[in-house]
Amino acid sequence: MRTLVLPVSRCLTLREIGVARCDHFIKQLAKLSHSRAEHGRVVLRLALELAVRHEILSSIPMDHVARLYREPHILDALTAPEVNVIRAAIAQWESAVNHISGPKPDGQLSAIIEVMLGTSAWIGEVLAIRRRDVDITSAIPLIRLAGTIVSRNGEQTFRQDHPKTAKSRRVVALPTFTADAVRRRLANAGSMGLDELLFQSPDGTPLTTANVRRQLRHVLGGAGIEGVTPHMFRRTVATAVNANANIELAAELLGHTDTKITVQHYMQRSELVNPATAALLDRAFAKDEE
């Protein structure tokens, strides 16, 4: 409301906010981004519904606003060879062979990538992992995803004590490559309090998601790799789990309560139709032997 709606409506009375104004407002937001338009539409509708309940308005103007359409796009997921190229580029950068000035790489970026690949977690969830959330001594190493990093304009970055949604708290068994990366990180970090973050700045404050994205873009850009984002690793994991198991397991790993979300936003569709159709059609339409 504060960032999207009020800047264009604070000088208007509720009765001045009609269908035409609402429609224009949503269309202007859509020119900036689809997600902004969706957020603006939801928040404005909630405000106008409240006005109707208090009998200030007789109807909700948003009921007659044109629908939002989003251009279809192909979800990006990385292949195993592409993942290994990215790993190699980050390892080369962290080796500091060509380091010129500033602080030397501390190995955190590669560990962050390995945790994302091993858990499918959001980047904010990974940066919010505390020492107490990690168990690498049990037969099956585990990480508990129970928070996220929040950065707001004018405020200090902090750890929120629940993930994107409260229902997405989960404990994830770690593949070997992730467990090894976490062990290296703990060894490099030295003594850590239980509530200390696994990944943190040199002065002990939380890393921001924006800085990690910027660093990843810089490192991969130097290796000639463009277009890779932290969220792409989440899609990559979802696609791999679905391909080797099923959509239900992929949704559970991602913290989704509805597989429709997983399919719509995280699953890269394979162009290969199940080859079992060939045998099926052979049986259905076999030619009579002459």
Coordinates of C-alpha atoms in Angstrom, one line a residue:
M1 CA 0.0 0.0 0.0
R2 CA 2.8 2.4 1.0
T3 CA 5.0 1.8 -2.0
L4 CA 2.5 1.0 -4.8
V5 CA -0.9 2.5 -4.1
L6 CA -0.6 5.5 -1.9
P7 CA 1.8 7.4 -4.2
V8 CA -0.9 7.7 -6.9
S9 CA -4.0 7.8 -4.6
R10 CA -3.2 9.7 -1.4
C11 CA -4.9 12.9 -2.7
L12 CA -8.1 11.1 -3.7
T13 CA -11.2 10.3 -1.7
L14 CA -12.5 6.8 -1.8
R15 CA -15.4 7.8 -4.0
E16 CA -13.0 9.3 -6.6
I17 CA -11.4 5.9 -7.1
G18 CA -13.6 4.4 -9.7
V19 CA -13.2 1.7 -12.4
A20 CA -11.4 3.9 -14.9
R21 CA -8.8 5.1 -12.3
C22 CA -8.3 1.5 -11.0
D23 CA -7.9 0.2 -14.6
H24 CA -5.4 2.9 -15.5
F25 CA -3.4 2.4 -12.3
I26 CA -3.1 -1.4 -12.8
K27 CA -2.1 -0.9 -16.5
Q28 CA 0.6 1.6 -15.5
L29 CA 2.0 -0.8 -13.0
A30 CA 2.0 -3.6 -15.5
K31 CA 4.2 -1.6 -17.8
L32 CA 6.8 -1.7 -15.0
S33 CA 6.4 -5.4 -14.1
H34 CA 3.7 -8.0 -14.0
S35 CA 4.4 -8.8 -10.3
R36 CA 4.0 -5.1 -9.3
A37 CA 0.6 -5.0 -11.1
E38 CA -0.5 -8.2 -9.3
H39 CA 0.5 -6.8 -5.9
G40 CA -1.1 -3.5 -6.6
R41 CA -4.3 -5.2 -7.7
V42 CA -4.5 -7.3 -4.6
V43 CA -3.8 -4.5 -2.1
L44 CA -6.2 -2.0 -3.8
R45 CA -8.9 -4.6 -3.8
L46 CA -8.5 -5.3 -0.1
A47 CA -8.7 -1.6 0.7
L48 CA -11.9 -1.2 -1.5
E49 CA -13.5 -4.3 0.0
L50 CA -13.0 -2.7 3.4
A51 CA -14.7 0.5 2.2
V52 CA -17.7 -1.6 1.0
R53 CA -18.0 -3.4 4.3
H54 CA -18.1 0.0 6.1
E55 CA -20.7 1.2 3.5
I56 CA -18.5 4.0 2.2
L57 CA -18.7 2.5 -1.3
S58 CA -21.6 0.5 -2.7
S59 CA -19.5 -1.7 -5.0
I60 CA -15.8 -2.7 -5.6
P61 CA -14.5 -0.9 -8.7
M62 CA -11.8 -3.6 -9.1
D63 CA -14.5 -6.1 -10.1
H64 CA -14.7 -4.4 -13.5
V65 CA -11.0 -3.9 -14.2
A66 CA -9.6 -5.7 -17.2
R67 CA -7.7 -8.9 -16.5
L68 CA -4.0 -9.0 -16.3
Y69 CA -2.2 -11.0 -19.0
R70 CA 1.3 -12.2 -18.8
E71 CA 3.4 -13.2 -21.8
P72 CA 4.2 -16.9 -21.7
H73 CA 7.8 -17.7 -21.1
I74 CA 10.0 -20.8 -21.0
L75 CA 11.3 -21.6 -17.5
D76 CA 15.1 -21.7 -17.3
A77 CA 16.7 -24.7 -15.7
L78 CA 20.4 -25.7 -15.9
T79 CA 21.8 -29.0 -17.1
A80 CA 24.4 -31.0 -15.1
P81 CA 27.2 -29.9 -17.5
E82 CA 26.1 -26.2 -17.1
V83 CA 26.1 -26.5 -13.3
N84 CA 29.7 -27.9 -13.4
V85 CA 30.8 -25.0 -15.7
I86 CA 29.4 -22.6 -13.1
R87 CA 31.1 -24.5 -10.3
A88 CA 34.4 -24.3 -12.1
A89 CA 34.1 -20.6 -12.8
I90 CA 33.4 -19.8 -9.1
A91 CA 36.2 -22.1 -8.0
Q92 CA 38.6 -20.3 -10.3
W93 CA 37.6 -17.0 -8.9
E94 CA 37.8 -18.2 -5.3
S95 CA 41.3 -19.5 -5.9
A96 CA 42.3 -15.8 -6.1
V97 CA 44.9 -16.5 -8.9
N98 CA 44.0 -13.3 -10.6
H99 CA 43.2 -11.3 -7.5
I100 CA 44.3 -7.7 -7.7
S101 CA 42.8 -5.6 -4.9
G102 CA 40.2 -5.7 -2.1
P103 CA 39.3 -8.6 0.2
K104 CA 40.2 -12.1 -1.1
P105 CA 37.3 -14.4 -1.8
D106 CA 36.3 -16.3 1.4
G107 CA 34.8 -19.4 -0.2
Q108 CA 31.2 -18.5 0.8
L109 CA 29.8 -18.1 -2.7
S110 CA 30.6 -21.6 -3.8
A111 CA 29.2 -23.0 -0.5
I112 CA 26.0 -20.9 -1.0
I113 CA 25.5 -22.4 -4.5
E114 CA 26.1 -25.9 -3.3
V115 CA 23.5 -25.4 -0.5
M116 CA 21.0 -24.1 -3.0
L117 CA 21.6 -27.1 -5.3
G118 CA 21.2 -29.5 -2.4
T119 CA 18.1 -28.0 -0.8
S120 CA 16.3 -26.1 -3.5
A121 CA 16.0 -23.2 -1.0
W122 CA 15.4 -19.6 -1.8
I123 CA 18.6 -17.5 -1.6
G124 CA 17.1 -15.7 1.4
E125 CA 16.5 -19.0 3.2
V126 CA 20.1 -20.1 2.6
L127 CA 21.5 -16.9 4.0
A128 CA 19.3 -17.3 7.1
I129 CA 20.7 -20.7 8.0
R130 CA 22.1 -20.7 11.6
R131 CA 24.7 -23.0 13.1
R132 CA 21.9 -24.6 15.1
D133 CA 20.0 -25.4 11.9
V134 CA 22.9 -27.6 10.6
D135 CA 23.5 -31.2 11.6
I136 CA 26.4 -32.8 9.7
T137 CA 27.4 -35.4 12.3
S138 CA 24.3 -37.7 11.9
A139 CA 24.3 -40.6 9.5
I140 CA 22.2 -38.4 7.2
P141 CA 23.3 -34.8 7.3
L142 CA 20.4 -32.3 7.6
I143 CA 19.7 -28.6 7.3
R144 CA 16.6 -27.0 8.8
L145 CA 15.2 -24.2 6.7
A146 CA 13.3 -22.0 9.1
G147 CA 13.9 -18.4 8.3
T148 CA 14.8 -15.9 5.6
I149 CA 16.8 -12.7 5.2
V150 CA 14.9 -9.4 4.9
S151 CA 16.2 -6.2 3.5
R152 CA 14.0 -3.0 3.5
N153 CA 14.8 0.5 2.3
G154 CA 16.1 2.5 5.2
E155 CA 16.3 -0.4 7.6
Q156 CA 19.1 -2.8 8.6
T157 CA 19.1 -6.2 7.0
F158 CA 17.8 -8.8 9.5
R159 CA 16.9 -12.5 9.8
Q160 CA 13.2 -13.2 9.9
D161 CA 12.3 -16.2 12.0
H162 CA 10.2 -17.9 9.4
P163 CA 10.6 -18.5 5.6
K164 CA 8.6 -16.9 2.8
T165 CA 5.5 -18.7 4.2
A166 CA 5.2 -20.2 7.7
K167 CA 4.2 -23.6 6.1
S168 CA 7.4 -23.8 4.2
R169 CA 9.6 -24.6 7.2
R170 CA 11.3 -27.9 6.4
V171 CA 14.2 -30.2 7.2
V172 CA 16.2 -31.3 4.2
A173 CA 18.6 -34.3 3.9
L174 CA 21.8 -33.2 2.3
P175 CA 23.4 -34.7 -0.8
T176 CA 27.1 -35.4 -0.4
F177 CA 28.3 -32.4 -2.3
T178 CA 26.3 -30.0 -0.1
A179 CA 27.3 -31.7 3.2
D180 CA 31.0 -31.4 2.1
A181 CA 30.5 -27.7 1.3
V182 CA 28.9 -27.0 4.7
R183 CA 31.8 -28.9 6.4
R184 CA 34.3 -26.7 4.6
R185 CA 32.4 -23.6 5.5
L186 CA 32.3 -24.5 9.2
A187 CA 36.0 -25.4 9.2
N188 CA 36.9 -22.0 7.6
A189 CA 34.6 -20.1 9.9
G190 CA 36.1 -21.5 13.1
S191 CA 34.2 -21.4 16.4
M192 CA 30.5 -20.4 15.9
G193 CA 27.7 -19.7 18.3
L194 CA 24.5 -21.7 17.7
D195 CA 22.6 -18.6 16.7
E196 CA 25.3 -17.3 14.4
L197 CA 24.6 -17.4 10.7
L198 CA 26.4 -20.0 8.6
F199 CA 27.0 -17.3 5.9
Q200 CA 27.8 -13.8 7.1
S201 CA 29.8 -10.6 6.3
P202 CA 33.3 -10.1 7.9
D203 CA 31.8 -8.1 10.7
G204 CA 29.2 -10.8 11.5
T205 CA 26.1 -9.2 9.9
P206 CA 23.8 -11.0 7.5
L207 CA 24.6 -11.1 3.9
T208 CA 22.0 -9.4 1.7
T209 CA 20.4 -11.3 -1.2
A210 CA 21.2 -8.3 -3.5
N211 CA 24.9 -8.5 -2.7
V212 CA 25.0 -12.2 -3.3
R213 CA 23.2 -11.8 -6.6
R214 CA 25.6 -9.0 -7.6
Q215 CA 28.6 -11.1 -6.7
L216 CA 27.4 -14.1 -8.6
R217 CA 26.7 -12.0 -11.7
H218 CA 30.1 -10.4 -11.5
V219 CA 32.0 -13.7 -11.1
L220 CA 30.1 -15.5 -13.8
G221 CA 30.2 -12.5 -16.1
G222 CA 34.0 -12.5 -15.8
A223 CA 33.9 -16.1 -17.1
G224 CA 31.6 -15.2 -20.0
I225 CA 28.5 -16.8 -18.4
E226 CA 25.4 -14.5 -18.5
G227 CA 21.8 -14.8 -17.3
V228 CA 22.3 -17.1 -14.3
T229 CA 20.4 -16.1 -11.2
P230 CA 20.1 -17.8 -7.8
H231 CA 16.5 -18.6 -8.5
M232 CA 17.6 -20.6 -11.5
F233 CA 19.2 -23.1 -9.2
R234 CA 15.8 -23.6 -7.4
R235 CA 14.2 -24.4 -10.8
T236 CA 17.1 -26.7 -11.7
V237 CA 16.6 -28.7 -8.6
A238 CA 12.8 -29.0 -9.1
T239 CA 13.3 -30.1 -12.7
A240 CA 15.9 -32.8 -11.7
V241 CA 13.8 -34.2 -8.8
N242 CA 10.7 -34.4 -11.0
A243 CA 12.6 -36.1 -13.8
N244 CA 14.1 -38.7 -11.5
A245 CA 11.2 -39.1 -9.1
N246 CA 7.8 -37.3 -9.2
I247 CA 6.2 -33.9 -9.0
E248 CA 5.0 -34.5 -5.4
L249 CA 8.5 -35.0 -4.1
A250 CA 9.7 -31.9 -6.0
A251 CA 6.9 -29.8 -4.4
E252 CA 7.7 -31.2 -0.9
L253 CA 11.4 -30.3 -1.3
L254 CA 10.5 -26.7 -2.5
G255 CA 8.1 -26.2 0.4
H256 CA 5.0 -26.0 -1.7
T257 CA 1.6 -27.2 -0.4
D258 CA 0.2 -27.3 -4.0
T259 CA 1.9 -29.1 -6.9
K260 CA 0.3 -26.6 -9.3
I261 CA 2.7 -23.9 -8.1
T262 CA 5.6 -26.2 -8.7
V263 CA 4.5 -27.0 -12.2
Q264 CA 3.6 -23.5 -13.2
H265 CA 6.6 -21.6 -11.8
Y266 CA 9.5 -24.1 -11.3
M267 CA 9.2 -27.0 -13.7
Q268 CA 11.0 -26.9 -17.1
R269 CA 8.9 -28.8 -19.5
S270 CA 10.6 -31.6 -21.4
E271 CA 9.9 -31.7 -25.1
L272 CA 10.5 -35.5 -25.1
V273 CA 7.2 -37.4 -24.9
N274 CA 7.4 -40.7 -23.0
P275 CA 8.7 -43.3 -25.5
A276 CA 6.2 -45.8 -24.1
T277 CA 3.7 -44.2 -26.5
A278 CA 5.5 -45.9 -29.4
A279 CA 4.9 -49.5 -28.1
L280 CA 1.3 -48.5 -27.1
L281 CA 0.5 -47.3 -30.6
D282 CA 2.2 -50.4 -32.1
R283 CA -0.2 -52.6 -30.2
A284 CA -3.2 -50.3 -31.1
F285 CA -2.6 -50.0 -34.8
A286 CA -0.4 -52.9 -35.8
K287 CA -0.7 -53.6 -39.5
D288 CA -2.0 -57.0 -40.5
E289 CA 0.7 -59.3 -41.8
E290 CA 0.2 -60.0 -45.4

